[in-house]
Amino acid sequence: MPAARTTSKARRTNLRVPASSFVGRRDELLAIVDAFEVARLVTLVGPGGMGKTRLAIEHARARLDSLARRGRGGVWIVELAEARSAEDAMAEVARVLEVPLAGRASERERSEEIARAIARLGPVLVVLDDLERIATPAARLLAHWLSLAPSARFLVTSRIALGLPEERTLTVGSLGPSDARTLFLDRAAQVRVMATSESEPGLVERIVDAIDRMPLAIELAASRTRVLSTKELSARLDRPLALLSGGVVRERHASVRGAVLDSLALLDPPARRAFALLASVDDGFALDTAEAVLSPLCTGDVTPLETLEALVRTSLVRVEAGTDPTRYALFATIREVAEGLFDEEPLRHQACIAHAEHHLRLVRAARAGGVAEEARIARDLEHFLRARTTAISLGRAHDAVELTLAVEPVLARRGLSSQRASLVDEALTSIAPSDD
């Protein structure tokens, strides 16, 4: 939502009434309020398309009455998607707040003039939207403004945290299942009246789950119901990116793919390759798996851990909450973008081999009596099955058998007898030529 230029000193906000309803995010709204109890700078981080801007606006709207009293204070939103420098950011903030900067020669002088203007407003909330492209200079400006405007609060949206000591960071993730369904049905109703059978919970839930319950993806998918039934839409979401573009969504992001590519532009080339490599393994992985997959790439001073951290910081890889040990994952729609980005097949091949060898070592540790490793096989079953497939494709029949025997008890306990028998038969067939 673009910020409007103020037309009167008496105005205490430039917020506009949103064109569509706000759905869900109750916990996130409460978390913002709690964060502002202990800090004056709160940053909402998350991938593009997660609804950070809309969440920030909703918090700002809720705070407007309490901050716009007696001719002081107020709530202001400053759009910084096009800013590429501290100068750009200051110019836009000054435009929105109507701060004259003429005659202020240096960056520090201009920054101080803006800080004094913010301070004169008294209790004020300034929303700085889409700050990731200028995170470093913006952090410098915000540190200055926080020190000179003690009554001001700043709410930032970004794909990258600013890293200031004064900052509280809140991650904006997927919508909850019920809210995702509500958003889809609300937006679909804007393009046509659906039959009752089309809105059955199971069908809609399959659609929103397939697209990570990401607000932008949900709105784009809902816009397709103009020409597709929900059943037809569900059938086409095995690879959803082709559907998740265009439509009637009034957002800065024209597609989920575009939002992901914007995030990738913040990374250096090695980190972009790392992103693509991690997308090639099964979803949900531990640090040691990431280190194994990235080892062919990280041959210089940068370690796999540092590379993974860069991907987490830019919201391309997410940390799964409440796991021990820590696990990481990619949203399905983000993964699909990654799969089409990387054409260095030798490096991808090396990463697959490294992944397989890593899981073979875990199998051997489990066979040596490691209880934790046995639990790891059950938790990361898909990774061990992928490693087994890699071993077969490489002609490493004995490794494939070893991996098959390791996963066989897990499949048996889960009642997957047909898959268990198929894997054993395939493993025995793969080893037969080497015994001739």
Short mmCIF file of C-alpha atoms in Angstrom, two decimals:
data_model
loop_
_atom_site.label_atom_id
_atom_site.label_comp_id
_atom_site.label_asym_id
_atom_site.label_seq_id
_atom_site.Cartn_x
_atom_site.Cartn_y
_atom_site.Cartn_z
CA MET A 1 0.00 0.00 0.00
CA PRO A 2 1.70 3.24 -1.07
CA ALA A 3 2.09 6.07 1.39
CA ALA A 4 0.18 9.25 0.59
CA ARG A 5 1.73 12.71 0.87
CA THR A 6 0.41 14.69 3.81
CA THR A 7 -1.65 17.75 2.88
CA SER A 8 -1.95 19.46 6.25
CA LYS A 9 0.15 19.90 9.35
CA ALA A 10 -2.98 19.03 11.31
CA ARG A 11 -3.09 15.55 9.86
CA ARG A 12 -1.65 12.91 12.12
CA THR A 13 -1.39 10.02 9.69
CA ASN A 14 -1.04 9.10 6.04
CA LEU A 15 -2.60 5.65 6.45
CA ARG A 16 -5.31 4.77 3.99
CA VAL A 17 -8.25 2.46 4.51
CA PRO A 18 -7.21 -0.97 3.11
CA ALA A 19 -9.09 -2.14 0.04
CA SER A 20 -9.67 -5.64 1.46
CA SER A 21 -10.33 -7.27 4.81
CA PHE A 22 -7.57 -8.26 7.20
CA VAL A 23 -7.62 -11.95 8.14
CA GLY A 24 -6.02 -13.66 11.13
CA ARG A 25 -2.64 -12.79 12.71
CA ARG A 26 -4.11 -12.30 16.19
CA ASP A 27 -1.04 -13.80 17.89
CA GLU A 28 1.32 -11.70 15.77
CA LEU A 29 -0.56 -8.50 16.58
CA LEU A 30 -0.31 -9.29 20.29
CA ALA A 31 3.39 -10.07 19.88
CA ILE A 32 4.01 -6.63 18.33
CA VAL A 33 2.31 -4.95 21.28
CA ASP A 34 4.39 -7.00 23.70
CA ALA A 35 7.61 -6.22 21.79
CA PHE A 36 6.95 -2.48 22.01
CA GLU A 37 6.67 -2.84 25.79
CA VAL A 38 10.41 -3.52 25.93
CA ALA A 39 11.74 -1.84 22.78
CA ARG A 40 11.11 1.16 20.53
CA LEU A 41 12.27 -0.60 17.37
CA VAL A 42 10.43 -3.73 16.20
CA THR A 43 11.28 -5.47 12.92
CA LEU A 44 8.90 -7.87 11.20
CA VAL A 45 10.95 -10.34 9.16
CA GLY A 46 9.86 -13.06 6.76
CA PRO A 47 9.85 -14.05 3.10
CA GLY A 48 8.25 -11.82 0.50
CA GLY A 49 4.54 -12.50 0.27
CA MET A 50 4.00 -13.38 3.96
CA GLY A 51 2.00 -10.23 4.64
CA LYS A 52 4.50 -8.24 6.71
CA THR A 53 3.31 -4.90 5.30
CA ARG A 54 -0.36 -5.63 5.89
CA LEU A 55 0.38 -6.79 9.43
CA ALA A 56 2.34 -3.60 10.15
CA ILE A 57 -0.50 -1.46 8.77
CA GLU A 58 -3.06 -3.29 10.90
CA HIS A 59 -1.00 -2.64 14.04
CA ALA A 60 -0.59 1.00 13.01
CA ARG A 61 -4.34 1.42 12.46
CA ALA A 62 -5.04 -0.02 15.90
CA ARG A 63 -2.62 2.48 17.47
CA LEU A 64 -3.78 5.56 15.60
CA ASP A 65 -6.38 6.87 18.04
CA SER A 66 -4.08 6.61 21.04
CA LEU A 67 -1.17 8.28 19.21
CA ALA A 68 -3.02 11.13 17.49
CA ARG A 69 -4.16 13.27 20.38
CA ARG A 70 -3.88 16.97 21.18
CA GLY A 71 -2.32 17.83 17.85
CA ARG A 72 0.81 15.74 18.40
CA GLY A 73 1.96 12.20 17.75
CA GLY A 74 0.42 10.18 14.97
CA VAL A 75 1.17 7.22 12.75
CA TRP A 76 3.10 7.44 9.49
CA ILE A 77 4.05 4.83 6.92
CA VAL A 78 7.02 5.32 4.63
CA GLU A 79 7.40 3.02 1.61
CA LEU A 80 11.07 2.27 0.94
CA ALA A 81 10.91 -0.51 -1.66
CA GLU A 82 12.61 1.74 -4.22
CA ALA A 83 15.24 3.15 -1.83
CA ARG A 84 18.82 2.11 -2.55
CA SER A 85 20.77 4.33 -0.17
CA ALA A 86 20.55 6.29 3.06
CA GLU A 87 19.95 9.40 0.94
CA ASP A 88 16.94 7.79 -0.73
CA ALA A 89 15.52 6.73 2.64
CA MET A 90 15.95 10.16 4.21
CA ALA A 91 14.41 11.87 1.20
CA GLU A 92 11.30 9.69 1.41
CA VAL A 93 10.93 10.04 5.18
CA ALA A 94 11.34 13.81 4.83
CA ARG A 95 8.71 13.88 2.06
CA VAL A 96 6.14 11.96 4.10
CA LEU A 97 6.74 13.98 7.29
CA GLU A 98 7.16 17.27 5.37
CA VAL A 99 10.61 17.96 6.78
CA PRO A 100 12.58 20.58 4.80
CA LEU A 101 16.16 19.46 4.19
CA ALA A 102 17.34 22.36 2.05
CA GLY A 103 20.67 23.67 3.22
CA ARG A 104 21.57 20.50 5.10
CA ALA A 105 24.76 19.49 3.34
CA SER A 106 25.90 16.30 5.06
CA GLU A 107 24.10 13.04 5.72
CA ARG A 108 24.42 13.60 9.45
CA GLU A 109 22.86 17.06 9.25
CA ARG A 110 19.92 15.73 7.23
CA SER A 111 19.52 12.81 9.60
CA GLU A 112 19.52 15.15 12.63
CA GLU A 113 16.92 17.41 11.03
CA ILE A 114 14.63 14.42 10.45
CA ALA A 115 15.23 13.17 14.01
CA ARG A 116 14.35 16.57 15.47
CA ALA A 117 11.17 16.68 13.39
CA ILE A 118 10.19 13.22 14.63
CA ALA A 119 10.99 14.25 18.19
CA ARG A 120 8.73 17.31 17.89
CA LEU A 121 5.83 15.02 17.01
CA GLY A 122 6.03 13.46 20.47
CA PRO A 123 4.58 9.93 20.83
CA VAL A 124 4.64 8.75 17.23
CA LEU A 125 4.80 5.46 15.33
CA VAL A 126 6.80 5.47 12.10
CA VAL A 127 6.40 2.40 9.90
CA LEU A 128 9.36 1.87 7.57
CA ASP A 129 8.24 -0.64 4.97
CA ASP A 130 10.43 -2.88 2.80
CA LEU A 131 13.82 -1.99 4.27
CA GLU A 132 15.87 -5.04 3.31
CA ARG A 133 17.69 -3.50 0.34
CA ILE A 134 19.20 -0.79 2.53
CA ALA A 135 19.45 -2.68 5.82
CA THR A 136 22.97 -1.48 6.69
CA PRO A 137 22.51 2.27 6.07
CA ALA A 138 19.00 2.12 7.50
CA ALA A 139 20.33 0.64 10.72
CA ARG A 140 22.72 3.58 10.99
CA LEU A 141 19.89 6.09 10.50
CA LEU A 142 17.57 4.35 12.94
CA ALA A 143 20.21 4.24 15.66
CA HIS A 144 20.56 8.02 15.26
CA TRP A 145 16.80 8.68 15.25
CA LEU A 146 16.18 6.48 18.28
CA SER A 147 18.75 8.44 20.27
CA LEU A 148 17.37 11.88 19.30
CA ALA A 149 13.61 11.11 19.34
CA PRO A 150 12.97 9.32 22.65
CA SER A 151 9.17 9.31 22.30
CA ALA A 152 9.17 7.74 18.84
CA ARG A 153 8.64 4.10 17.98
CA PHE A 154 9.63 2.48 14.71
CA LEU A 155 8.01 -0.58 13.12
CA VAL A 156 10.09 -2.01 10.28
CA THR A 157 9.23 -4.64 7.68
CA SER A 158 12.17 -6.42 6.09
CA ARG A 159 13.43 -9.78 4.92
CA ILE A 160 16.58 -9.11 6.96
CA ALA A 161 16.87 -8.08 10.60
CA LEU A 162 18.81 -4.85 11.13
CA GLY A 163 20.99 -6.22 13.91
CA LEU A 164 20.71 -3.23 16.25
CA PRO A 165 20.92 -3.78 20.03
CA GLU A 166 17.67 -1.83 20.43
CA GLU A 167 15.80 -4.05 17.96
CA ARG A 168 13.23 -6.74 18.70
CA THR A 169 12.68 -9.10 15.79
CA LEU A 170 9.44 -10.96 15.11
CA THR A 171 9.22 -13.61 12.39
CA VAL A 172 6.08 -13.53 10.23
CA GLY A 173 5.35 -17.02 8.94
CA SER A 174 2.45 -18.89 7.40
CA LEU A 175 -1.15 -18.28 8.35
CA GLY A 176 -2.84 -20.81 10.61
CA PRO A 177 -5.00 -23.42 8.83
CA SER A 178 -8.32 -21.79 9.73
CA ASP A 179 -7.16 -18.27 8.81
CA ALA A 180 -5.67 -19.53 5.53
CA ARG A 181 -8.98 -21.13 4.58
CA THR A 182 -10.89 -17.97 5.51
CA LEU A 183 -8.56 -15.79 3.43
CA PHE A 184 -8.89 -18.06 0.39
CA LEU A 185 -12.69 -18.13 0.55
CA ASP A 186 -12.90 -14.37 1.12
CA ARG A 187 -10.69 -13.54 -1.86
CA ALA A 188 -12.32 -16.17 -4.09
CA ALA A 189 -15.71 -14.63 -3.32
CA GLN A 190 -14.44 -11.37 -4.80
CA VAL A 191 -14.08 -12.91 -8.27
CA ARG A 192 -17.13 -15.21 -8.47
CA VAL A 193 -19.80 -17.02 -6.47
CA MET A 194 -18.66 -20.57 -5.78
CA ALA A 195 -20.83 -23.64 -5.43
CA THR A 196 -21.14 -25.05 -1.92
CA SER A 197 -19.19 -28.16 -2.92
CA GLU A 198 -16.23 -26.00 -3.92
CA SER A 199 -15.77 -24.59 -0.43
CA GLU A 200 -15.71 -27.88 1.46
CA PRO A 201 -12.99 -27.73 4.15
CA GLY A 202 -10.90 -30.66 2.95
CA LEU A 203 -10.58 -29.34 -0.60
CA VAL A 204 -9.71 -25.77 0.40
CA GLU A 205 -7.25 -26.99 3.02
CA ARG A 206 -5.41 -29.07 0.40
CA ILE A 207 -5.06 -25.96 -1.74
CA VAL A 208 -3.75 -23.65 0.98
CA ASP A 209 -1.44 -26.31 2.44
CA ALA A 210 0.11 -26.92 -0.99
CA ILE A 211 1.10 -23.24 -1.17
CA ASP A 212 2.49 -23.01 2.38
CA ARG A 213 -0.49 -21.00 3.66
CA MET A 214 1.40 -17.94 2.39
CA PRO A 215 -0.98 -14.94 2.12
CA LEU A 216 0.28 -13.75 -1.28
CA ALA A 217 0.10 -17.29 -2.70
CA ILE A 218 -3.41 -17.74 -1.28
CA GLU A 219 -4.65 -14.51 -2.85
CA LEU A 220 -3.10 -15.37 -6.20
CA ALA A 221 -4.57 -18.89 -6.09
CA ALA A 222 -8.00 -17.50 -5.12
CA SER A 223 -7.90 -15.13 -8.08
CA ARG A 224 -7.62 -18.18 -10.37
CA THR A 225 -11.06 -19.35 -9.30
CA ARG A 226 -12.37 -16.88 -11.85
CA VAL A 227 -11.59 -19.55 -14.47
CA LEU A 228 -10.94 -22.74 -12.46
CA SER A 229 -13.05 -24.65 -9.96
CA THR A 230 -11.38 -25.36 -6.64
CA LYS A 231 -11.13 -29.03 -7.64
CA GLU A 232 -9.33 -28.08 -10.86
CA LEU A 233 -7.12 -25.66 -8.96
CA SER A 234 -6.18 -28.34 -6.42
CA ALA A 235 -5.21 -30.71 -9.24
CA ARG A 236 -2.79 -28.16 -10.70
CA LEU A 237 -0.91 -27.31 -7.51
CA ASP A 238 1.70 -30.07 -7.60
CA ARG A 239 3.96 -27.36 -9.07
CA PRO A 240 2.08 -24.18 -8.29
CA LEU A 241 4.30 -21.34 -9.49
CA ALA A 242 2.70 -21.13 -12.94
CA LEU A 243 -0.65 -20.47 -11.26
CA LEU A 244 0.67 -18.06 -8.63
CA SER A 245 1.22 -15.02 -10.80
CA GLY A 246 -0.86 -12.17 -12.12
CA GLY A 247 -4.52 -12.38 -11.28
CA VAL A 248 -6.33 -9.56 -9.52
CA VAL A 249 -4.08 -9.23 -6.47
CA ARG A 250 -3.19 -5.64 -5.70
CA GLU A 251 0.24 -6.27 -4.23
CA ARG A 252 3.76 -5.11 -4.94
CA HIS A 253 4.65 -8.70 -5.74
CA ALA A 254 3.17 -9.80 -9.04
CA SER A 255 4.04 -13.43 -8.33
CA VAL A 256 5.49 -15.70 -5.68
CA ARG A 257 8.43 -16.34 -7.99
CA GLY A 258 9.13 -12.61 -8.19
CA ALA A 259 9.03 -12.30 -4.40
CA VAL A 260 11.59 -15.11 -4.02
CA LEU A 261 13.85 -13.66 -6.71
CA ASP A 262 13.78 -10.32 -4.87
CA SER A 263 15.11 -12.10 -1.79
CA LEU A 264 17.78 -13.89 -3.81
CA ALA A 265 19.01 -10.56 -5.14
CA LEU A 266 20.13 -9.75 -1.59
CA LEU A 267 22.61 -12.66 -1.63
CA ASP A 268 26.03 -13.04 -3.19
CA PRO A 269 26.45 -15.74 -5.91
CA PRO A 270 27.81 -18.47 -3.57
CA ALA A 271 24.85 -18.06 -1.24
CA ARG A 272 22.44 -18.29 -4.19
CA ARG A 273 24.10 -21.56 -5.23
CA ALA A 274 23.81 -22.80 -1.65
CA PHE A 275 20.11 -21.99 -1.68
CA ALA A 276 19.63 -24.08 -4.80
CA LEU A 277 21.65 -27.00 -3.38
CA LEU A 278 19.63 -27.10 -0.16
CA ALA A 279 16.43 -27.05 -2.20
CA SER A 280 17.56 -30.29 -3.85
CA VAL A 281 17.28 -32.32 -0.61
CA ASP A 282 14.12 -33.38 1.18
CA ASP A 283 12.39 -30.80 3.30
CA GLY A 284 13.31 -30.58 6.96
CA PHE A 285 17.00 -31.08 7.62
CA ALA A 286 19.45 -30.78 10.50
CA LEU A 287 22.64 -28.73 10.53
CA ASP A 288 24.91 -31.68 9.79
CA THR A 289 22.88 -32.50 6.67
CA ALA A 290 23.16 -28.90 5.49
CA GLU A 291 26.91 -28.98 6.13
CA ALA A 292 27.26 -32.18 4.09
CA VAL A 293 25.22 -30.84 1.15
CA LEU A 294 27.04 -27.50 1.13
CA SER A 295 30.54 -28.93 1.60
CA PRO A 296 31.31 -29.10 -2.16
CA LEU A 297 30.44 -25.41 -2.43
CA CYS A 298 32.07 -24.01 0.71
CA THR A 299 35.73 -24.57 -0.13
CA GLY A 300 37.03 -21.15 0.88
CA ASP A 301 36.89 -19.15 4.09
CA VAL A 302 33.07 -19.18 4.29
CA THR A 303 31.75 -22.19 6.20
CA PRO A 304 28.49 -24.05 5.53
CA LEU A 305 27.18 -22.73 8.87
CA GLU A 306 27.81 -19.13 7.81
CA THR A 307 26.15 -19.77 4.46
CA LEU A 308 23.12 -21.34 6.12
CA GLU A 309 22.90 -18.37 8.48
CA ALA A 310 22.85 -15.98 5.51
CA LEU A 311 19.91 -17.90 4.01
CA VAL A 312 18.05 -17.83 7.33
CA ARG A 313 18.70 -14.09 7.70
CA THR A 314 17.15 -13.40 4.30
CA SER A 315 14.11 -15.58 5.17
CA LEU A 316 14.77 -18.08 2.36
CA VAL A 317 15.39 -20.88 4.84
CA ARG A 318 13.26 -21.06 7.98
CA VAL A 319 14.13 -22.43 11.39
CA GLU A 320 11.48 -24.90 12.53
CA ALA A 321 10.20 -23.96 15.98
CA GLY A 322 10.57 -26.23 18.97
CA THR A 323 12.90 -28.84 17.46
CA ASP A 324 15.90 -30.37 19.19
CA PRO A 325 18.29 -30.56 17.49
CA THR A 326 17.45 -27.49 15.41
CA ARG A 327 15.96 -28.23 12.02
CA TYR A 328 15.60 -26.08 8.94
CA ALA A 329 13.19 -26.10 6.01
CA LEU A 330 12.17 -24.29 2.83
CA PHE A 331 8.62 -23.36 1.95
CA ALA A 332 7.41 -25.50 -0.96
CA THR A 333 6.84 -22.52 -3.26
CA ILE A 334 10.31 -21.17 -2.45
CA ARG A 335 11.81 -24.60 -3.15
CA GLU A 336 10.21 -24.70 -6.61
CA VAL A 337 11.86 -21.39 -7.52
CA ALA A 338 15.23 -22.74 -6.39
CA GLU A 339 14.93 -25.87 -8.51
CA GLY A 340 14.92 -23.81 -11.69
CA LEU A 341 17.85 -21.57 -10.82
CA PHE A 342 20.88 -23.78 -10.70
CA ASP A 343 22.39 -25.40 -13.77
CA GLU A 344 25.83 -26.34 -12.46
CA GLU A 345 25.15 -30.07 -12.61
CA PRO A 346 28.67 -31.20 -11.51
CA LEU A 347 28.29 -29.29 -8.25
CA ARG A 348 24.76 -30.60 -7.71
CA HIS A 349 26.05 -34.11 -8.38
CA GLN A 350 28.80 -33.65 -5.79
CA ALA A 351 26.25 -32.39 -3.28
CA CYS A 352 24.06 -35.49 -3.82
CA ILE A 353 27.06 -37.74 -3.26
CA ALA A 354 28.02 -35.83 -0.11
CA HIS A 355 24.42 -36.14 1.12
CA ALA A 356 24.41 -39.91 0.52
CA GLU A 357 27.78 -40.48 2.16
CA HIS A 358 26.76 -38.46 5.20
CA HIS A 359 23.67 -40.60 5.75
CA LEU A 360 25.66 -43.77 5.18
CA ARG A 361 27.97 -42.69 8.02
CA LEU A 362 24.93 -42.16 10.23
CA VAL A 363 23.72 -45.68 9.41
CA ARG A 364 27.08 -47.14 10.38
CA ALA A 365 27.06 -45.17 13.63
CA ALA A 366 23.59 -46.53 14.39
CA ARG A 367 24.76 -50.08 13.68
CA ALA A 368 27.61 -49.52 16.12
CA GLY A 369 25.08 -48.97 18.89
CA GLY A 370 24.16 -45.30 18.77
CA VAL A 371 20.61 -44.92 20.09
CA ALA A 372 20.47 -41.28 19.03
CA GLU A 373 21.46 -42.27 15.50
CA GLU A 374 18.68 -44.88 15.36
CA ALA A 375 16.16 -42.20 16.31
CA ARG A 376 17.69 -40.00 13.63
CA ILE A 377 16.91 -42.60 10.96
CA ALA A 378 13.26 -42.59 11.98
CA ARG A 379 13.12 -38.78 12.06
CA ASP A 380 14.90 -38.27 8.73
CA LEU A 381 13.55 -41.30 6.88
CA GLU A 382 13.11 -39.41 3.59
CA HIS A 383 16.74 -38.33 3.65
CA PHE A 384 17.92 -41.92 4.11
CA LEU A 385 15.66 -43.08 1.28
CA ARG A 386 17.08 -40.37 -0.95
CA ALA A 387 20.62 -41.43 0.00
CA ARG A 388 19.73 -45.01 -0.92
CA THR A 389 18.41 -43.89 -4.33
CA THR A 390 21.64 -41.97 -4.92
CA ALA A 391 23.71 -45.04 -4.03
CA ILE A 392 21.78 -47.16 -6.54
CA SER A 393 22.16 -44.53 -9.28
CA LEU A 394 25.92 -44.46 -8.66
CA GLY A 395 26.19 -48.25 -8.85
CA ARG A 396 27.13 -48.52 -5.18
CA ALA A 397 25.04 -51.62 -4.59
CA HIS A 398 26.46 -52.60 -1.21
CA ASP A 399 25.90 -49.06 0.13
CA ALA A 400 22.31 -49.24 -1.15
CA VAL A 401 21.75 -52.53 0.66
CA GLU A 402 23.25 -51.10 3.84
CA LEU A 403 20.90 -48.12 3.70
CA THR A 404 17.93 -50.37 2.87
CA LEU A 405 18.56 -52.59 5.89
CA ALA A 406 18.79 -49.47 8.07
CA VAL A 407 15.40 -48.09 7.04
CA GLU A 408 13.62 -51.45 6.87
CA PRO A 409 12.77 -51.60 10.64
CA VAL A 410 11.35 -48.05 10.50
CA LEU A 411 9.12 -48.97 7.56
CA ALA A 412 8.03 -52.13 9.38
CA ARG A 413 7.06 -50.20 12.52
CA ARG A 414 5.05 -47.77 10.40
CA GLY A 415 3.16 -50.57 8.68
CA LEU A 416 4.62 -49.78 5.25
CA SER A 417 5.03 -53.45 4.31
CA SER A 418 4.62 -53.03 0.55
CA GLN A 419 7.19 -50.23 0.36
CA ARG A 420 9.49 -52.27 2.62
CA ALA A 421 9.31 -55.32 0.35
CA SER A 422 9.82 -53.20 -2.77
CA LEU A 423 12.94 -51.56 -1.36
CA VAL A 424 14.44 -54.87 -0.29
CA ASP A 425 13.79 -56.44 -3.70
CA GLU A 426 15.30 -53.43 -5.48
CA ALA A 427 18.37 -53.51 -3.24
CA LEU A 428 18.92 -57.22 -3.85
CA THR A 429 18.51 -56.72 -7.58
CA SER A 430 21.08 -53.91 -7.58
CA ILE A 431 23.66 -56.06 -5.84
CA ALA A 432 23.18 -59.15 -8.01
CA PRO A 433 25.43 -58.05 -10.94
CA SER A 434 28.35 -57.41 -8.61
CA ASP A 435 28.10 -61.02 -7.31
CA ASP A 436 28.40 -62.63 -10.76
#
